[in-house]
Tab-separated table of C-alpha atoms in Angstrom:
chain	number	residue	atom	x	y	z
A	51	MET	CA	-8.689	-65.277	44.008
A	52	THR	CA	-12.356	-64.362	44.119
A	53	ALA	CA	-15.163	-65.298	46.461
A	54	LEU	CA	-18.906	-65.652	45.961
A	55	GLY	CA	-20.534	-62.237	46.116
A	56	ASP	CA	-17.391	-60.152	45.609
A	57	LEU	CA	-18.164	-56.781	44.036
A	58	ILE	CA	-16.135	-55.286	41.194
A	59	GLU	CA	-16.869	-51.605	40.669
A	60	ILE	CA	-16.914	-50.781	36.961
A	61	ASP	CA	-17.869	-47.155	37.551
A	62	ASP	CA	-19.820	-45.246	40.195
A	63	ARG	CA	-23.120	-46.559	38.768
A	64	THR	CA	-22.156	-50.083	37.667
A	65	VAL	CA	-21.050	-53.116	39.684
A	66	LEU	CA	-20.292	-56.693	38.639
A	67	VAL	CA	-21.287	-59.207	41.327
A	68	LEU	CA	-19.107	-62.314	41.091
A	69	GLY	CA	-20.473	-65.852	41.240
A	70	GLN	CA	-18.619	-69.140	41.609
A	71	GLU	CA	-17.787	-72.319	39.683
A	72	LEU	CA	-19.778	-75.552	39.873
A	73	ASP	CA	-18.429	-78.309	42.140
A	74	VAL	CA	-20.949	-81.164	42.197
A	75	GLU	CA	-18.650	-83.472	44.142
A	76	HIS	CA	-18.528	-81.048	47.061
A	77	GLY	CA	-22.160	-79.966	46.820
A	78	ARG	CA	-21.458	-76.462	45.542
A	79	PRO	CA	-23.685	-74.884	42.878
A	80	ASP	CA	-22.326	-72.678	40.180
A	81	VAL	CA	-23.590	-69.128	40.530
A	82	ALA	CA	-23.640	-66.809	37.536
A	83	ASN	CA	-22.184	-63.326	37.678
A	84	ALA	CA	-24.728	-60.500	37.772
A	85	LEU	CA	-24.615	-56.830	36.848
A	86	VAL	CA	-26.161	-54.014	38.890
A	87	HIS	CA	-26.379	-50.653	37.120
A	88	ARG	CA	-28.197	-47.387	37.759
A	89	VAL	CA	-29.556	-45.271	34.943
A	90	GLY	CA	-31.349	-42.150	36.142
A	91	ASP	CA	-33.630	-43.154	39.001
A	92	THR	CA	-33.763	-46.845	37.941
A	93	VAL	CA	-31.600	-49.658	39.273
A	94	VAL	CA	-31.076	-52.429	36.725
A	95	PHE	CA	-30.296	-55.996	37.771
A	96	VAL	CA	-29.017	-58.311	35.034
A	97	ASP	CA	-29.611	-61.804	36.479
A	98	THR	CA	-29.793	-62.689	40.173
A	99	GLY	CA	-27.709	-65.848	40.576
A	100	VAL	CA	-28.662	-68.174	43.405
A	101	THR	CA	-27.983	-68.625	47.174
A	102	THR	CA	-28.699	-66.284	50.047
A	103	VAL	CA	-25.081	-65.101	50.068
A	104	PHE	CA	-25.412	-63.880	46.493
A	105	ARG	CA	-28.768	-62.264	47.267
A	106	ALA	CA	-27.154	-60.192	50.005
A	107	ALA	CA	-24.382	-59.188	47.593
A	108	LEU	CA	-26.971	-57.971	45.069
A	109	ARG	CA	-28.525	-55.739	47.735
A	110	ALA	CA	-25.089	-54.391	48.662
A	111	ALA	CA	-24.351	-53.645	44.999
A	112	ALA	CA	-27.686	-51.856	44.631
A	113	ASP	CA	-26.816	-49.672	47.626
A	114	ARG	CA	-23.416	-48.895	46.121
A	115	VAL	CA	-24.651	-47.596	42.737
A	116	GLY	CA	-26.517	-44.682	44.257
A	117	PRO	CA	-30.082	-43.578	44.915
A	118	TRP	CA	-32.912	-45.112	42.910
A	119	SER	CA	-36.696	-45.162	43.098
A	120	ARG	CA	-37.518	-47.742	40.414
A	121	ALA	CA	-36.125	-51.157	39.486
A	122	LEU	CA	-35.745	-53.193	36.302
A	123	LEU	CA	-34.770	-56.876	36.541
A	124	LEU	CA	-33.594	-58.526	33.316
A	125	THR	CA	-33.133	-62.296	33.114
A	126	THR	CA	-30.723	-63.341	30.350
A	127	HIS	CA	-31.952	-66.958	30.289
A	128	GLY	CA	-33.681	-69.553	32.409
A	129	HIS	CA	-30.831	-71.679	33.753
A	130	VAL	CA	-30.968	-72.167	37.502
A	131	ASP	CA	-27.663	-70.463	38.246
A	132	HIS	CA	-29.054	-67.199	36.850
A	133	VAL	CA	-32.594	-67.022	38.244
A	134	GLY	CA	-32.695	-68.279	41.826
A	135	ASN	CA	-33.137	-64.871	43.462
A	136	ASN	CA	-35.563	-63.333	40.969
A	137	ASP	CA	-38.188	-62.781	43.660
A	138	LEU	CA	-35.817	-60.158	45.070
A	139	ALA	CA	-37.887	-57.843	42.882
A	140	ASP	CA	-40.772	-58.217	45.338
A	141	GLU	CA	-38.673	-56.959	48.261
A	142	LEU	CA	-37.295	-53.711	46.890
A	143	GLY	CA	-40.206	-51.514	47.929
A	144	VAL	CA	-40.274	-49.561	44.663
A	145	PRO	CA	-42.087	-49.966	41.334
A	146	VAL	CA	-40.491	-52.917	39.533
A	147	GLU	CA	-40.489	-54.487	36.088
A	148	HIS	CA	-39.118	-58.010	35.569
A	149	TYR	CA	-38.687	-59.701	32.200
A	150	VAL	CA	-37.697	-63.253	31.245
A	151	PRO	CA	-37.416	-64.977	27.838
A	152	ALA	CA	-40.670	-66.682	26.842
A	153	ARG	CA	-38.901	-69.752	25.454
A	154	ASP	CA	-37.264	-70.388	28.832
A	155	VAL	CA	-40.359	-70.196	31.043
A	156	ASP	CA	-40.955	-73.969	30.923
A	157	GLN	CA	-37.479	-74.787	32.179
A	158	MET	CA	-37.784	-72.101	34.880
A	159	ARG	CA	-40.999	-73.716	36.102
A	160	ASP	CA	-39.607	-77.257	35.987
A	161	PRO	CA	-35.799	-77.186	35.817
A	162	GLN	CA	-35.466	-80.846	36.741
A	163	ALA	CA	-37.380	-81.966	33.642
A	164	TYR	CA	-35.140	-79.725	31.531
A	165	TRP	CA	-32.002	-81.346	32.932
A	166	VAL	CA	-33.403	-84.861	32.601
A	167	ARG	CA	-33.816	-84.123	28.907
A	168	ALA	CA	-30.228	-82.840	28.752
A	169	PHE	CA	-28.901	-85.924	30.527
A	170	ASP	CA	-30.959	-88.395	28.478
A	171	GLY	CA	-28.710	-87.655	25.521
A	172	ILE	CA	-25.566	-88.747	27.358
A	173	ALA	CA	-26.930	-91.544	29.577
A	174	ALA	CA	-24.931	-94.204	27.713
A	175	LEU	CA	-21.631	-92.334	27.788
A	176	GLY	CA	-20.629	-92.981	31.395
A	177	ALA	CA	-20.473	-89.289	32.287
A	178	LEU	CA	-23.304	-89.288	34.834
A	179	PRO	CA	-23.076	-90.352	38.484
A	180	ALA	CA	-26.571	-91.891	38.224
A	181	PRO	CA	-29.364	-92.383	35.653
A	182	PRO	CA	-30.716	-89.141	34.169
A	183	ALA	CA	-33.613	-88.524	36.584
A	184	PRO	CA	-31.639	-89.072	39.832
A	185	ALA	CA	-28.645	-87.199	38.401
A	186	ALA	CA	-30.850	-84.214	37.527
A	187	ARG	CA	-32.517	-84.343	40.937
A	188	LYS	CA	-29.137	-84.321	42.691
A	189	LEU	CA	-27.873	-81.437	40.574
A	190	MET	CA	-30.996	-79.346	41.161
A	191	SER	CA	-30.790	-79.967	44.922
A	192	LEU	CA	-27.683	-77.752	44.981
A	193	PHE	CA	-29.602	-74.693	43.825
A	194	HIS	CA	-31.626	-73.197	46.628
A	195	PRO	CA	-33.572	-71.185	47.360
A	196	MET	CA	-35.012	-71.302	43.847
A	197	ARG	CA	-37.463	-68.434	43.255
A	198	PRO	CA	-37.370	-67.620	39.525
A	199	PHE	CA	-40.591	-65.579	39.396
A	200	GLY	CA	-41.875	-62.491	41.135
A	201	ALA	CA	-45.204	-60.714	41.242
A	202	THR	CA	-44.263	-58.499	38.275
A	203	THR	CA	-42.644	-61.137	36.023
A	204	ARG	CA	-43.513	-60.866	32.333
A	205	THR	CA	-41.857	-62.175	29.199
A	206	TYR	CA	-39.914	-59.934	26.850
A	207	GLU	CA	-42.078	-61.256	24.055
A	208	GLU	CA	-45.130	-59.548	25.564
A	209	LEU	CA	-43.512	-56.302	24.404
A	210	PRO	CA	-43.377	-55.223	20.755
A	211	LEU	CA	-40.196	-56.497	19.101
A	212	GLU	CA	-37.817	-53.724	18.012
A	213	ARG	CA	-35.035	-53.441	15.486
A	214	VAL	CA	-32.038	-52.319	17.519
A	215	ARG	CA	-29.063	-50.791	15.725
A	216	ILE	CA	-25.733	-50.290	17.477
A	217	GLY	CA	-23.129	-48.833	15.135
A	218	SER	CA	-23.272	-50.903	11.963
A	219	VAL	CA	-24.684	-53.978	13.723
A	220	ARG	CA	-28.386	-54.728	13.675
A	221	PHE	CA	-30.187	-56.867	16.235
A	222	THR	CA	-33.765	-57.468	17.248
A	223	GLY	CA	-34.754	-57.076	20.878
A	224	TRP	CA	-36.140	-54.522	23.313
A	225	THR	CA	-35.017	-51.187	24.729
A	226	PHE	CA	-35.548	-49.757	28.200
A	227	ALA	CA	-34.732	-46.511	30.009
A	228	ASP	CA	-35.009	-44.409	26.840
A	229	GLY	CA	-32.587	-46.702	25.027
A	230	ALA	CA	-29.876	-46.714	27.694
A	231	VAL	CA	-30.545	-50.419	28.302
A	232	ARG	CA	-30.866	-52.706	25.286
A	233	VAL	CA	-31.795	-56.379	25.445
A	234	LEU	CA	-30.639	-58.206	22.310
A	235	ARG	CA	-31.885	-61.617	21.219
A	236	SER	CA	-29.113	-64.181	20.804
A	237	GLN	CA	-30.698	-67.611	21.579
A	238	GLY	CA	-27.527	-69.660	21.172
A	239	HIS	CA	-26.579	-70.984	24.612
A	240	CYS	CA	-30.223	-71.988	25.110
A	241	ALA	CA	-33.548	-71.362	23.423
A	242	GLY	CA	-34.445	-68.017	24.996
A	243	HIS	CA	-31.058	-66.433	25.693
A	244	VAL	CA	-30.557	-62.657	25.440
A	245	ILE	CA	-27.529	-60.416	25.923
A	246	VAL	CA	-27.621	-56.943	27.477
A	247	TYR	CA	-25.977	-53.700	26.348
A	248	LEU	CA	-25.681	-50.705	28.691
A	249	SER	CA	-25.051	-47.809	26.337
A	250	ASP	CA	-24.154	-45.113	28.843
A	251	CYS	CA	-21.191	-47.083	30.237
A	252	GLY	CA	-20.363	-49.170	27.159
A	253	VAL	CA	-20.825	-52.523	28.915
A	254	LEU	CA	-21.868	-55.542	26.840
A	255	HIS	CA	-22.948	-58.457	29.044
A	256	LEU	CA	-22.595	-61.651	27.038
A	257	SER	CA	-24.001	-63.828	29.840
A	258	ASP	CA	-23.468	-67.476	28.767
A	259	GLU	CA	-23.123	-67.078	25.004
A	260	GLY	CA	-19.366	-67.205	25.495
A	261	ASN	CA	-19.401	-70.262	27.780
A	262	GLY	CA	-17.217	-72.454	25.585
A	263	ALA	CA	-16.837	-72.791	21.845
A	264	CYS	CA	-19.448	-75.563	21.579
A	265	GLY	CA	-22.800	-75.101	23.302
A	266	ALA	CA	-23.545	-78.007	25.625
A	267	MET	CA	-27.254	-77.756	26.294
A	268	ALA	CA	-29.817	-79.793	24.381
A	269	ASP	CA	-31.463	-76.580	23.155
A	270	ALA	CA	-28.183	-74.864	22.183
A	271	ASP	CA	-27.841	-73.466	18.661
A	272	GLN	CA	-24.200	-73.506	17.543
A	273	LEU	CA	-24.717	-71.145	14.596
A	274	LYS	CA	-26.379	-68.526	16.799
A	275	ILE	CA	-23.549	-68.746	19.335
A	276	GLN	CA	-20.964	-68.138	16.620
A	277	SER	CA	-23.022	-65.385	14.982
A	278	VAL	CA	-23.505	-63.417	18.193
A	279	LEU	CA	-19.810	-63.713	19.065
A	280	GLY	CA	-18.988	-62.186	15.683
A	281	ALA	CA	-21.564	-59.421	16.064
A	282	VAL	CA	-20.319	-58.489	19.522
A	283	ALA	CA	-16.706	-58.443	18.302
A	284	ARG	CA	-17.777	-55.928	15.661
A	285	LEU	CA	-19.231	-53.671	18.371
A	286	PHE	CA	-15.860	-53.583	20.100
A	287	GLU	CA	-13.963	-53.005	16.863
A	288	GLU	CA	-16.228	-50.029	16.157
A	289	GLU	CA	-15.808	-48.790	19.765
A	290	GLN	CA	-19.561	-48.967	20.317
A	291	ALA	CA	-18.839	-51.156	23.352
A	292	SER	CA	-15.849	-50.766	25.635
A	293	LEU	CA	-16.163	-53.461	28.322
A	294	LEU	CA	-17.173	-57.126	27.993
A	295	THR	CA	-18.605	-59.078	30.922
A	296	ASP	CA	-20.143	-62.538	30.995
A	297	GLY	CA	-21.828	-65.049	33.247
A	298	HIS	CA	-18.953	-67.237	34.365
A	299	THR	CA	-15.477	-65.814	33.876
A	300	PHE	CA	-14.335	-63.467	36.596
A	301	ALA	CA	-12.725	-60.915	34.318
A	302	LEU	CA	-13.400	-57.554	32.700
A	303	ARG	CA	-12.246	-57.431	29.085
A	304	ARG	CA	-11.716	-54.101	27.377
A	305	GLY	CA	-11.314	-53.080	23.753
A	306	SER	CA	-8.914	-55.244	21.778
A	307	GLU	CA	-8.725	-57.792	24.602
A	308	ALA	CA	-12.466	-58.392	24.221
A	309	VAL	CA	-12.082	-58.793	20.446
A	310	SER	CA	-9.267	-61.313	20.907
A	311	PHE	CA	-11.343	-63.275	23.393
A	312	LEU	CA	-14.370	-63.388	21.074
A	313	ASP	CA	-12.302	-64.226	17.995
A	314	GLY	CA	-10.597	-66.947	20.014
A	315	LEU	CA	-13.917	-68.607	20.780
A	316	VAL	CA	-14.873	-68.640	17.098
A	317	ASP	CA	-11.442	-70.021	16.194
A	318	GLN	CA	-11.908	-72.739	18.816
A	319	ALA	CA	-15.304	-73.621	17.332
A	320	THR	CA	-13.806	-74.135	13.879
A	321	ALA	CA	-10.861	-76.078	15.296
A	322	LEU	CA	-13.214	-78.329	17.266
A	323	GLN	CA	-15.218	-79.149	14.178
A	324	THR	CA	-12.017	-79.968	12.318
A	325	ALA	CA	-10.961	-82.259	15.168
A	326	ALA	CA	-14.385	-83.902	15.212
A	327	LEU	CA	-14.199	-84.619	11.470
A	328	ARG	CA	-10.818	-86.221	11.985
A	329	LEU	CA	-12.146	-88.362	14.842
A	330	THR	CA	-15.221	-89.528	12.944
A	331	GLY	CA	-13.119	-90.449	9.908
A	332	GLN	CA	-14.561	-91.531	6.577
A	333	SER	CA	-16.595	-94.521	7.752
A	334	GLY	CA	-19.797	-92.538	8.087
A	335	GLN	CA	-20.534	-94.237	11.399
A	336	VAL	CA	-19.374	-93.539	14.952
A	337	ARG	CA	-20.183	-94.685	18.475
A	338	PRO	CA	-20.651	-91.718	20.841
A	339	GLY	CA	-19.110	-93.703	23.694
A	340	ALA	CA	-15.836	-93.904	21.785
A	341	PHE	CA	-16.052	-90.422	20.250
A	342	ALA	CA	-16.821	-88.470	23.447
A	343	PRO	CA	-13.560	-89.058	25.372
A	344	GLN	CA	-11.469	-88.361	22.276
A	345	TYR	CA	-13.442	-85.165	21.650
A	346	ALA	CA	-12.941	-84.154	25.290
A	347	GLU	CA	-9.193	-84.533	24.816
A	348	ALA	CA	-9.384	-82.337	21.717
A	349	PHE	CA	-11.171	-79.455	23.379
A	350	ALA	CA	-8.998	-79.739	26.501
A	351	ALA	CA	-5.951	-79.332	24.254
A	352	LEU	CA	-7.577	-76.221	22.752
A	353	GLY	CA	-8.612	-74.833	26.143
A	354	ALA	CA	-12.183	-74.871	24.863
A	355	GLY	CA	-14.007	-76.576	27.726
A	356	GLY	CA	-16.095	-73.621	28.890
A	357	ALA	CA	-16.364	-72.059	32.329
A	358	ASN	CA	-17.439	-75.216	34.194
A	359	PRO	CA	-15.421	-78.067	32.667
A	360	ASN	CA	-16.557	-81.496	33.844
A	361	ALA	CA	-17.399	-84.890	32.377
A	362	MET	CA	-21.132	-84.158	32.056
A	363	PHE	CA	-20.713	-81.002	30.008
A	364	ALA	CA	-17.927	-82.565	27.946
A	365	ALA	CA	-20.239	-85.414	26.947
A	366	MET	CA	-23.073	-83.004	26.151
A	367	MET	CA	-20.782	-80.988	23.889
A	368	ALA	CA	-19.606	-84.148	22.131
A	369	VAL	CA	-23.176	-85.208	21.344
A	370	ASN	CA	-24.003	-81.721	20.075
A	371	GLN	CA	-20.926	-81.749	17.860
A	372	LEU	CA	-21.980	-85.046	16.294
A	373	ARG	CA	-25.374	-83.546	15.502
A	374	GLU	CA	-23.659	-80.502	13.976
A	375	LEU	CA	-21.776	-82.852	11.651
A	376	GLY	CA	-25.023	-84.463	10.532
A	377	PHE	CA	-24.864	-87.696	12.547
A	378	ARG	CA	-28.003	-89.234	14.040
A	379	PRO	CA	-28.616	-92.318	16.249
A	380	GLU	CA	-29.325	-95.387	14.163
A	381	SER	CA	-31.414	-97.059	16.904
A	382	ASP	CA	-32.568	-96.587	20.497
A	383	ALA	CA	-30.067	-99.144	21.823
A	384	VAL	CA	-27.563	-98.130	24.495
A	385	ASP	CA	-24.589	-96.464	22.785
A	386	ALA	CA	-26.032	-97.294	19.390
A	387	PRO	CA	-23.854	-96.233	16.461
A	388	TRP	CA	-24.603	-92.864	14.902
A	389	GLY	CA	-24.480	-92.342	11.168
A	390	ARG	CA	-25.348	-89.800	8.543
A	391	PRO	CA	-28.816	-90.342	7.021
A	392	ALA	CA	-28.829	-91.977	3.595
A	393	ARG	CA	-28.751	-89.505	0.713
A	394	THR	CA	-30.595	-91.428	-1.982
A	395	ASN	CA	-33.517	-90.434	-4.097
A	396	PRO	CA	-36.751	-92.445	-3.921
A	397	PRO	CA	-37.536	-94.861	-6.773
A	398	PRO	CA	-39.144	-93.139	-9.752
A	399	ASP	CA	-42.524	-94.793	-9.083
A	400	ALA	CA	-42.568	-94.001	-5.336
A	401	GLN	CA	-45.344	-91.765	-4.021
A	402	PRO	CA	-43.436	-89.014	-2.167
A	403	PHE	CA	-46.487	-87.555	-0.382
A	404	PRO	CA	-49.776	-88.983	0.832
A	405	ALA	CA	-52.489	-88.723	-1.765
């Protein structure tokens, strides 16, 4: 059993601060795990979670990793469970740098609008306790205080993009602390997502790229999720990384265990697509309201529901899977059928482009 804010010491300079699972019914926000690591005279925070309890745990972790006179705060992505205490940077009393993904700034400034957009896609599926706007408002009310920016906040993209090579694997991203801290672009779980590699202790923090075999968010990119899982598995096979951490499972995975976990997620992704093809059949048309519960049963059987399984996220994954298979809504009607666009050539005398 774990509790919000528990500290797991990885080594004498690295601590994983544990979050908690989402429980909307009981008014409990999910809180993402965070890493606190010291390299030289710099303390590095990877995400800051949310709630005052978690904020205090971050300070305790920073005290535990040893003396430091500078701070670097790295935000993996803009979801509310990762950014609520970002203004902690303003309270440390030392020179601080804070970076966030540029593509996530809008959702950090207005998270409710982001979640309304996410919920709009499943409004007809019966998975929400209220229409999209009230449902998003209720969900966001769980996350407080919400302070995603500090006085020093900049975007990673304000820095020159680098080619980052780790073993045989090549990424693009940014390096800090003379290369001891490497921020790698992944952009699968949501539009701006990054993962973080701490080279001096071999920790690879996947954040939410491993949060289920099918990305739920409206801005998820399934191919990028699968590609980054494969790339990270290669790092462990080559012994370039030795310990895998993430945003929502309360476990440390080492060596071959990390590879098995990552391979398992990719296997689940392929199995889910196979199940979805079976459920959609050969008719070329499907109603999401009928598909979603059957798809939820399929990923429950595979154990592929992600770290916060609930009806909302299950419906969001189902809609994303339909899009992956090429289906699109055929009208704006409630629970309109989805079909694959017609694949016919225009008549020979048609004008394909405006004159």
